[in-house]
PDB file of C-alpha atoms in Angstrom:
ATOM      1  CA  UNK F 101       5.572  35.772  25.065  1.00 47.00           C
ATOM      2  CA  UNK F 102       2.489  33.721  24.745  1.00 55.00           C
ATOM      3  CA  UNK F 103       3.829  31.262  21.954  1.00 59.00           C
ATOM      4  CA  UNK F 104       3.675  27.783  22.128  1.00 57.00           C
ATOM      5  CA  UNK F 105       7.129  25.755  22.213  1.00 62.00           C
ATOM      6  CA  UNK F 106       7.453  22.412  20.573  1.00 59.00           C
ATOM      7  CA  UNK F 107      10.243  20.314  21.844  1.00 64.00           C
ATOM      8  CA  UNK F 108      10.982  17.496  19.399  1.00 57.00           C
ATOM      9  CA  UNK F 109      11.056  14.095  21.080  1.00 52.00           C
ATOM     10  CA  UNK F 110      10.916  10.726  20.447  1.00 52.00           C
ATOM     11  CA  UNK F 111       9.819   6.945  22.631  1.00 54.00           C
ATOM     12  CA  UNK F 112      12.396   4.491  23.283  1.00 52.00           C
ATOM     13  CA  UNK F 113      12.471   1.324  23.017  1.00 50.00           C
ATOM     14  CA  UNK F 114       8.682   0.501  22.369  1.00 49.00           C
ATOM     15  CA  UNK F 115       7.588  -2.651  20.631  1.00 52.00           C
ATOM     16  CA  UNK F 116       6.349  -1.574  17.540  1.00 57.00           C
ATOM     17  CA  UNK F 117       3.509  -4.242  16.788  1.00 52.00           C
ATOM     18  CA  UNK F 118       0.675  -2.858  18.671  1.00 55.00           C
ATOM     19  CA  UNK F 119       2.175   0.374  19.615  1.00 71.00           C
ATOM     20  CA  UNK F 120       3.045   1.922  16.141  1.00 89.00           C
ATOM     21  CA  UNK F 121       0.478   3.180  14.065  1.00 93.00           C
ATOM     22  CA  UNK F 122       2.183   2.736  10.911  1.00 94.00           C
ATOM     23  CA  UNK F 123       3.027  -1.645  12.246  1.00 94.00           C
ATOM     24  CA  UNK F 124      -0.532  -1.826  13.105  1.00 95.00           C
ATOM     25  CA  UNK F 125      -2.151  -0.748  10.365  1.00 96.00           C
ATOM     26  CA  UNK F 126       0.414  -2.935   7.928  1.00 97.00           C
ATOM     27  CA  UNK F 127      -1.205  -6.111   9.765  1.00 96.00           C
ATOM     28  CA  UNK F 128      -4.555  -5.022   9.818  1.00 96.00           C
ATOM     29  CA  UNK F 129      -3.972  -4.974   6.119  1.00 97.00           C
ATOM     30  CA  UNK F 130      -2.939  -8.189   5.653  1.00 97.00           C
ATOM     31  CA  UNK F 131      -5.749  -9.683   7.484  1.00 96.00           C
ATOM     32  CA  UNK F 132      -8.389  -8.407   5.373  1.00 96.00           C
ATOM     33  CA  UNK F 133      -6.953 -10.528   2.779  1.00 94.00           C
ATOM     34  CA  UNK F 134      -8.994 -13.868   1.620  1.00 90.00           C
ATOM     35  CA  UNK F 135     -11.585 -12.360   4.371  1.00 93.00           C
ATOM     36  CA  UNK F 136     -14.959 -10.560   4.279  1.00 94.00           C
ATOM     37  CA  UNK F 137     -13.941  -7.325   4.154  1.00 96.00           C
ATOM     38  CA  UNK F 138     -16.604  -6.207   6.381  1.00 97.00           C
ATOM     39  CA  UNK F 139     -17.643  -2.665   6.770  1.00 97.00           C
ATOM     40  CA  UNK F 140     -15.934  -2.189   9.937  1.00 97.00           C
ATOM     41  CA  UNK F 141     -12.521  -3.662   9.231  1.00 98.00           C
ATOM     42  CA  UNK F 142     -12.025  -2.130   6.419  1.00 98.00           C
ATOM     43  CA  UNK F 143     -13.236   1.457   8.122  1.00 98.00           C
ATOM     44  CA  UNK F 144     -11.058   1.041  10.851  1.00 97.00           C
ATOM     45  CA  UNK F 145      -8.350   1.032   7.999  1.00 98.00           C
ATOM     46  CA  UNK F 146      -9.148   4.121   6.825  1.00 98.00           C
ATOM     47  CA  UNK F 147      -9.764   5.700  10.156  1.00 97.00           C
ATOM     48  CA  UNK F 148      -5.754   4.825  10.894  1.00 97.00           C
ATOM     49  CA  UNK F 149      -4.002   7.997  10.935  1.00 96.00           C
ATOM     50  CA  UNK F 150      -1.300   7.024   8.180  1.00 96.00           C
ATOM     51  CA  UNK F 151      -3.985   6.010   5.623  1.00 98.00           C
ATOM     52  CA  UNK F 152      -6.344   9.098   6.632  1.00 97.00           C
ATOM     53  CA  UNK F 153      -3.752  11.802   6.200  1.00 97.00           C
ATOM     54  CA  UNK F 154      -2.528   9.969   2.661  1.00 97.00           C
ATOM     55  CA  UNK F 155      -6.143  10.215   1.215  1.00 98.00           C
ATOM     56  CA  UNK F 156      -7.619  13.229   3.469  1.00 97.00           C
ATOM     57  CA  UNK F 157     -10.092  11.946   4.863  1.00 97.00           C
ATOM     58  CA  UNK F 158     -10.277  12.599   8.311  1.00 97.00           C
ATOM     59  CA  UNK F 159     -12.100  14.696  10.897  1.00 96.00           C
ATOM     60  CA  UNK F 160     -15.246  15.956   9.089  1.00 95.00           C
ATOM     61  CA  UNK F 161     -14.611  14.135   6.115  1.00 96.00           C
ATOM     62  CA  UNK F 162     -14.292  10.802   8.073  1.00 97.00           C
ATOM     63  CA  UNK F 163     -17.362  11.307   9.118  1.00 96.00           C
ATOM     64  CA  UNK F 164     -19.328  11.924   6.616  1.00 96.00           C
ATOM     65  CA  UNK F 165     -17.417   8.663   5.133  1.00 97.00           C
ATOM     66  CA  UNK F 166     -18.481   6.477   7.683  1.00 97.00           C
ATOM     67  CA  UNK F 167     -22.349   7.866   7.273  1.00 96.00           C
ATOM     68  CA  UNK F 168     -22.390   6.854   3.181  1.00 96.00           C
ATOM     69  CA  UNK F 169     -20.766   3.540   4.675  1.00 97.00           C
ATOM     70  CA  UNK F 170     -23.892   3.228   6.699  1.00 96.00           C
ATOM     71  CA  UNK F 171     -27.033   4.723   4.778  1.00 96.00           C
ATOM     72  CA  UNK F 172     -26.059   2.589   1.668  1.00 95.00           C
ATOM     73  CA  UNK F 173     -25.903  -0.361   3.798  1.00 95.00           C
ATOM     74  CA  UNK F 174     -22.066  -2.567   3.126  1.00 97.00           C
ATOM     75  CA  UNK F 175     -22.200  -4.806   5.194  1.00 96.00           C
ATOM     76  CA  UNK F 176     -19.297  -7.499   4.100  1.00 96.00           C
ATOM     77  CA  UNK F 177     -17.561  -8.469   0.490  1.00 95.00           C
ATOM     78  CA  UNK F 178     -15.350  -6.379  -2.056  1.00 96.00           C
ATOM     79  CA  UNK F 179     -18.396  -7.722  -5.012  1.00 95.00           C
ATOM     80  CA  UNK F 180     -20.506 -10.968  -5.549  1.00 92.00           C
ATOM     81  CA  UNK F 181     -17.235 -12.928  -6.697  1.00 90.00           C
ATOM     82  CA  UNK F 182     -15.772 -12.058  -3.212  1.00 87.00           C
ATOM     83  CA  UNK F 183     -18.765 -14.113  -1.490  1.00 89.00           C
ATOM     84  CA  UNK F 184     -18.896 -16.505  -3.964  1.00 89.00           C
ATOM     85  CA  UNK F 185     -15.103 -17.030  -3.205  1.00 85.00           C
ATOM     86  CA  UNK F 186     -16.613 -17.816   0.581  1.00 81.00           C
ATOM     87  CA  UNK F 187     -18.903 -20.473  -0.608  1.00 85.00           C
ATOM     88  CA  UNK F 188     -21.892 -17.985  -0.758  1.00 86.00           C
ATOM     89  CA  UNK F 189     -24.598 -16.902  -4.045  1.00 86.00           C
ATOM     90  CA  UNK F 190     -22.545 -14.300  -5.871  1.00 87.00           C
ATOM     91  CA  UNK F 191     -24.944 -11.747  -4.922  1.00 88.00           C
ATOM     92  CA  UNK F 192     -24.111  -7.930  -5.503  1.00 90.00           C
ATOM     93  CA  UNK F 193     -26.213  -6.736  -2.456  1.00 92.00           C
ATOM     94  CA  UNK F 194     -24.319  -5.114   0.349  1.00 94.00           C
ATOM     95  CA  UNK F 195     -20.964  -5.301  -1.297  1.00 96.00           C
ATOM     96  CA  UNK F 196     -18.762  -2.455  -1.450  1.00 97.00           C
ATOM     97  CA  UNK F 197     -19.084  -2.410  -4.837  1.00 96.00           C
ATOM     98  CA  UNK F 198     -22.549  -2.038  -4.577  1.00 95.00           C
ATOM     99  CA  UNK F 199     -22.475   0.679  -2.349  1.00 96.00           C
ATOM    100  CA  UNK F 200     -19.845   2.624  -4.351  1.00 95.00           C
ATOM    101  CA  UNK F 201     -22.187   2.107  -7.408  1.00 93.00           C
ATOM    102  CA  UNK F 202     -24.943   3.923  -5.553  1.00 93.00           C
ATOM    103  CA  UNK F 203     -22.958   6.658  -4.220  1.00 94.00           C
ATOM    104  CA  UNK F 204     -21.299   7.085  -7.494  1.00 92.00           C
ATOM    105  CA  UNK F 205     -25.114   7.235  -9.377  1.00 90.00           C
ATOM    106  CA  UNK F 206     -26.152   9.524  -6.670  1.00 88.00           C
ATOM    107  CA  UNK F 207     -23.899  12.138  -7.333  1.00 85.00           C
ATOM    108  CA  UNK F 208     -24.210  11.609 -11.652  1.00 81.00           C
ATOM    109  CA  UNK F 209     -27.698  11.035 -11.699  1.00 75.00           C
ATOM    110  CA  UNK F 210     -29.479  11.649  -8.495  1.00 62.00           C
ATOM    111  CA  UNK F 211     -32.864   9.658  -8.375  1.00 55.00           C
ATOM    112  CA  UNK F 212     -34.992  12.270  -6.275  1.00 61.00           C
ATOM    113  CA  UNK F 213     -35.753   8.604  -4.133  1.00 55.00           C
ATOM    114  CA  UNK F 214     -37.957   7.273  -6.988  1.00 56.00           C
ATOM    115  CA  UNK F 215     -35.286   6.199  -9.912  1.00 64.00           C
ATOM    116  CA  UNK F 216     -32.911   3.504 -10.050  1.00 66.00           C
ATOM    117  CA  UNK F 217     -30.330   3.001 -13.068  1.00 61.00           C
ATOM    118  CA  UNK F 218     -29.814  -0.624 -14.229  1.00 61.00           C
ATOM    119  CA  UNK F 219     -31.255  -1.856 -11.265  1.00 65.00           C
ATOM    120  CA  UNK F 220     -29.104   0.653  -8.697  1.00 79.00           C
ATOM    121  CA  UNK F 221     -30.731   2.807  -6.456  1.00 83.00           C
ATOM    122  CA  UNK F 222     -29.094   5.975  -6.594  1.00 87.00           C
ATOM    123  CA  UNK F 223     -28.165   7.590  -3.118  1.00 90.00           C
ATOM    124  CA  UNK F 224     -29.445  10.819  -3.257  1.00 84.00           C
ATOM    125  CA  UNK F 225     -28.075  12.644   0.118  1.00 85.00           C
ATOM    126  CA  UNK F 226     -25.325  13.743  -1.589  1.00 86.00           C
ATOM    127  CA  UNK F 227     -23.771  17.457  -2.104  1.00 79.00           C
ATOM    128  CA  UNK F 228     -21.492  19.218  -4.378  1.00 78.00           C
ATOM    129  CA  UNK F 229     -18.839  19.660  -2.361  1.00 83.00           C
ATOM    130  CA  UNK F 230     -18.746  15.964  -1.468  1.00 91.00           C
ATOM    131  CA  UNK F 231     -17.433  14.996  -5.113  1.00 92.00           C
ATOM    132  CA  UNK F 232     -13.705  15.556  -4.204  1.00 94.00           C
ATOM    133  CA  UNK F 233     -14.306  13.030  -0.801  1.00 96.00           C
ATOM    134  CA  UNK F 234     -16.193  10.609  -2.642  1.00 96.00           C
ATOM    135  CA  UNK F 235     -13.370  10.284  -5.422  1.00 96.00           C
ATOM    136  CA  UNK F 236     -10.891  10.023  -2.609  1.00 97.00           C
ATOM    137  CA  UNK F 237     -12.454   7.079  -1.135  1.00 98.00           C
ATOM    138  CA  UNK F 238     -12.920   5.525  -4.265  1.00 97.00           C
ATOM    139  CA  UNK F 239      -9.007   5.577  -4.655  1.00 98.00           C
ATOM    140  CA  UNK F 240      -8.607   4.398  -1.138  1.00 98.00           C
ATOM    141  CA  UNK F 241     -10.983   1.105  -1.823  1.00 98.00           C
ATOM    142  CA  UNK F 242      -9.723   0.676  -5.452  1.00 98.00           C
ATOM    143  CA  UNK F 243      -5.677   0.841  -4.414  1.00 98.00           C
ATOM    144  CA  UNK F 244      -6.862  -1.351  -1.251  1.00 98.00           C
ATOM    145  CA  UNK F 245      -9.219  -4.228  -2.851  1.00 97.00           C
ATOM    146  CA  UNK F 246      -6.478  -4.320  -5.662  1.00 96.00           C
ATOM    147  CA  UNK F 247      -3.320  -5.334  -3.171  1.00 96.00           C
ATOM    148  CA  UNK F 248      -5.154  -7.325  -0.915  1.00 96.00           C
ATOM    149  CA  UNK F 249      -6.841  -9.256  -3.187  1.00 94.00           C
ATOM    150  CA  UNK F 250      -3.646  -9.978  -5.047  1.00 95.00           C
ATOM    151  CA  UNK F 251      -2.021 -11.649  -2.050  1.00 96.00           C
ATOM    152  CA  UNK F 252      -3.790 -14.807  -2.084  1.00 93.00           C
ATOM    153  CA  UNK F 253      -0.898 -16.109  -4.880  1.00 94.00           C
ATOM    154  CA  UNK F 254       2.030 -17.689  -3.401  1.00 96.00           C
ATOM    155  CA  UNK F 255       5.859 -15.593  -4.162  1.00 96.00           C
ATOM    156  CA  UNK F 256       9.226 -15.663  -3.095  1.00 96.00           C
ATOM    157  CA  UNK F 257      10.633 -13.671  -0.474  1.00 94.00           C
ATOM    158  CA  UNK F 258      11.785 -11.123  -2.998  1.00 95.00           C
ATOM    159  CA  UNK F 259       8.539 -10.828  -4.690  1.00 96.00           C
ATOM    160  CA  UNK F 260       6.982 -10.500  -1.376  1.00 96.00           C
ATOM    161  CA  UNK F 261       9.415  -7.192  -0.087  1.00 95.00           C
ATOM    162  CA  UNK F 262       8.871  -5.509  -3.566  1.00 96.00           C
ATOM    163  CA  UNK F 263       4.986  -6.097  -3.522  1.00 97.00           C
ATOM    164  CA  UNK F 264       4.639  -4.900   0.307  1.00 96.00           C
ATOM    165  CA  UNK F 265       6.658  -2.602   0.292  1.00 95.00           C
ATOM    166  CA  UNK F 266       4.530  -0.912  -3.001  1.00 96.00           C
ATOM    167  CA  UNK F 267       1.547  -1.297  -0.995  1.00 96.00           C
ATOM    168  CA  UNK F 268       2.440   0.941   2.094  1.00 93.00           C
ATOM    169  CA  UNK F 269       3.881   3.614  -0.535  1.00 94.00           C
ATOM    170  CA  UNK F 270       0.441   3.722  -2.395  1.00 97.00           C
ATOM    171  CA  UNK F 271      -1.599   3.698   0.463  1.00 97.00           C
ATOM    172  CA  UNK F 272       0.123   5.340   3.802  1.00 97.00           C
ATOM    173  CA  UNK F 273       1.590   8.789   4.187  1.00 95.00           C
ATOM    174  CA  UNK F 274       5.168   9.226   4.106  1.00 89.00           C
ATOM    175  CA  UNK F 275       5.629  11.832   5.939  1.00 91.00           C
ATOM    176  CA  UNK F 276       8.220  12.485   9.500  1.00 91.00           C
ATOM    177  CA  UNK F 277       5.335  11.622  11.205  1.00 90.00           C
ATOM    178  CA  UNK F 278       5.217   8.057  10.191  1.00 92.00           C
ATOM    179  CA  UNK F 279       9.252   7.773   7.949  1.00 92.00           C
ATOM    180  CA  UNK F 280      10.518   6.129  11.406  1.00 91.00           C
ATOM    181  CA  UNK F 281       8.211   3.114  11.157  1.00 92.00           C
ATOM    182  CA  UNK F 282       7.910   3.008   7.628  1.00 92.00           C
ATOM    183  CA  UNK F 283      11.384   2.722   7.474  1.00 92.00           C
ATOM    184  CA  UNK F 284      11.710  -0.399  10.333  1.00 92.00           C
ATOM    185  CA  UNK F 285       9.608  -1.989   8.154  1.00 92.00           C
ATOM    186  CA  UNK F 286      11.356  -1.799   4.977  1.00 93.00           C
ATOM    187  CA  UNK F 287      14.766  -3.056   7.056  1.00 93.00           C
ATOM    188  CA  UNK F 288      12.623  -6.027   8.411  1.00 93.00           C
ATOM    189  CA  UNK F 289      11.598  -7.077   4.765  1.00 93.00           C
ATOM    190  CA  UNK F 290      15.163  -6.522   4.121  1.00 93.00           C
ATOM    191  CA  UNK F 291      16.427  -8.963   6.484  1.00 93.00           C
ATOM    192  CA  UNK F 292      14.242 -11.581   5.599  1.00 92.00           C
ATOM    193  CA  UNK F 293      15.039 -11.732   2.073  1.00 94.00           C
ATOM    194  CA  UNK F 294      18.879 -12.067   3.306  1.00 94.00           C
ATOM    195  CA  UNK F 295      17.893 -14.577   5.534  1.00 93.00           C
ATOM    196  CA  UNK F 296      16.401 -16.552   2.700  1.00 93.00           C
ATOM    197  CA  UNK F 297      19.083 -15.799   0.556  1.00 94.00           C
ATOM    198  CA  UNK F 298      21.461 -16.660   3.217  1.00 94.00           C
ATOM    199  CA  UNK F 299      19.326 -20.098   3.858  1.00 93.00           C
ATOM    200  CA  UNK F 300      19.715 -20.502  -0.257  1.00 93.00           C
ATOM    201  CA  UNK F 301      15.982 -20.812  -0.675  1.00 92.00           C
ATOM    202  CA  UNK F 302      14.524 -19.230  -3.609  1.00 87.00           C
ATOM    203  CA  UNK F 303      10.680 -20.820  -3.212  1.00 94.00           C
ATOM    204  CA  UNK F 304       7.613 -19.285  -3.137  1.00 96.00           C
ATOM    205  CA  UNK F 305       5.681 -19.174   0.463  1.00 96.00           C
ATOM    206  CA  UNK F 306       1.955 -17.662   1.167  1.00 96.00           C
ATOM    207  CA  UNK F 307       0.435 -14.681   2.852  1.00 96.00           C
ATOM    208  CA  UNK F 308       0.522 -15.975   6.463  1.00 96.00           C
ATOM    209  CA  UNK F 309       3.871 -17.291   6.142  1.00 95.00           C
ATOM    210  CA  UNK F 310       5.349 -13.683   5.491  1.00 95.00           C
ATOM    211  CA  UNK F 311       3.149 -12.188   8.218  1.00 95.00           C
ATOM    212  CA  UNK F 312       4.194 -14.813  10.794  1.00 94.00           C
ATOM    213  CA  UNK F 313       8.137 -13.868   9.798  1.00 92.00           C
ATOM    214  CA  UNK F 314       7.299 -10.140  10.006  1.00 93.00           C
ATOM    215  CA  UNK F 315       5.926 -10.555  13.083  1.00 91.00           C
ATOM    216  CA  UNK F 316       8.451 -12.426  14.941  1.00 90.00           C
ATOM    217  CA  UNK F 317      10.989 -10.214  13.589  1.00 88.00           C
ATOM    218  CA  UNK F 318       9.524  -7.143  14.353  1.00 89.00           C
ATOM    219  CA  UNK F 319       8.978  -8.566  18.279  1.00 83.00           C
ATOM    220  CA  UNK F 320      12.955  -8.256  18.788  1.00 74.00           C
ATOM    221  CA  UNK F 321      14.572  -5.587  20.479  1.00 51.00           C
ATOM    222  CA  UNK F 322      16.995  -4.601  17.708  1.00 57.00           C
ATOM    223  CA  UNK F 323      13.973  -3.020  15.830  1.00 57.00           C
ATOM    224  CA  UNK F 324      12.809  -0.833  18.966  1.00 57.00           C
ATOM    225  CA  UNK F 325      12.566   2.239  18.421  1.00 51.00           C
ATOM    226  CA  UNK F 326      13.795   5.728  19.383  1.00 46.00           C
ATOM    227  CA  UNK F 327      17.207   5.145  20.414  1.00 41.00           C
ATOM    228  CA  UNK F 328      19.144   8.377  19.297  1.00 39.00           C
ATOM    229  CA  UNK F 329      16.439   9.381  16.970  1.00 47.00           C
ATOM    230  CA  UNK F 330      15.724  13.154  17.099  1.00 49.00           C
ATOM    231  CA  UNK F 331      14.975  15.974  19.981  1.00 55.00           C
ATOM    232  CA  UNK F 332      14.687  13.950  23.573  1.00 60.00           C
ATOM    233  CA  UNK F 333      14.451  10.781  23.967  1.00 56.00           C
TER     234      UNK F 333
END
């Protein structure tokens, strides 16, 4: 008949950090946080399927994203606080704040190449139609810069689940694509909270303790998955 048949299926028995999309981009998450934040790390975030498809940026759109990352020149840092948090001058320049600020004065107020606005160059190569991309990536770096930089406070276990688990759901698509994954994450974070409740501790522990748990949990076979799943497995 000429139609094209789709037979659902699913992988068993993968391990999921460094083979799931969804596990992947979690950690690559958490790393950014009390780092630089270069241009490239946090790109590559975007660029992940499950963020991409949340915000819409991808294919054409990701492009043009990663140009404005380029030709208004981030290079590392959320602002000047975030280098002066790494022992650095607080300096603005090639922040990502500084390079939303000219993308964001480029499309308001373009300079024709020969204006600035308090000091900010605007970034003039900018089109009407790119207004709706532009406010997406400004959610994606606002919802991102505000979790991540967040983290660096110490929390229990508890506080830990609730505030990961409301990062993936404001920043990754929930959709069958990516509910499998989503959802072996949200039983891991459930087991370690019963573990520490189990254990009776109630303290509060830091960032890389809670990724070191995660990822030894998330290494054992009883969260492999696509084991009776869907379609063929």
């Amino acid at each position: 008949s000429g139609e094209s048949v789709s037979i659902p299926f699913s992988i068993a028995d993968r391990n999921l950090c460094g083979e799931s999309a969804v596990v992947d981009t979690f950690f690559r998450i958490l790393e950014l946080c009390g780092g630089r934040y270069t241009s490239s790390e946090v790109a590559a975030v975007l660029e992940a399927d499950p963020i991409g498809a949340r915000f819409g940026i991808q294919g054409d759109r990701l492009s043009i994203v990663k140009r404005w990352i380029k030709d208004v020149r981030v290079c590392w840092g959320i602002d000047g606080s975030g280098k002066a948090e790494a022992g650095l001058p607080a300096y603005e320049e090639n922040t990502w704040s500084a390079g939303v600020s000219r993308l964001l004065l480029g499309y308001a107020a373009p300079g024709e190449g020969e204006k600035t606005f308090a000091g900010v160059s605007p970034y003039d190569d900018l089109e009407g139609q790119d207004a709706e991309v532009l406010g997406r990536l400004c959610t994606f770096l606002k919802r991102l810069f505000a979790y991540t930089r967040s983290f660096h406070a110490p929390r229990t276990p508890v506080q830990w689940a609730s505030d990961l688990e409301n990062l993936w759901e404001s920043l990754f698509l929930d959709s069958d694509a990516f509910a499998a994954d989503l959802g072996i994450l949200r039983r891991a974070l459930q087991d370690m909270t019963e573990a520490a409740a189990s254990a009776g501790f109630s303290g509060s522990v830091d960032l890389a303790a809670i990724k070191w748990l995660l990822a030894r949990r998330l290494e054992k076979s009883e969260y492999a998955s696509g084991f009776i799943s869907r379609g063929v497995t």
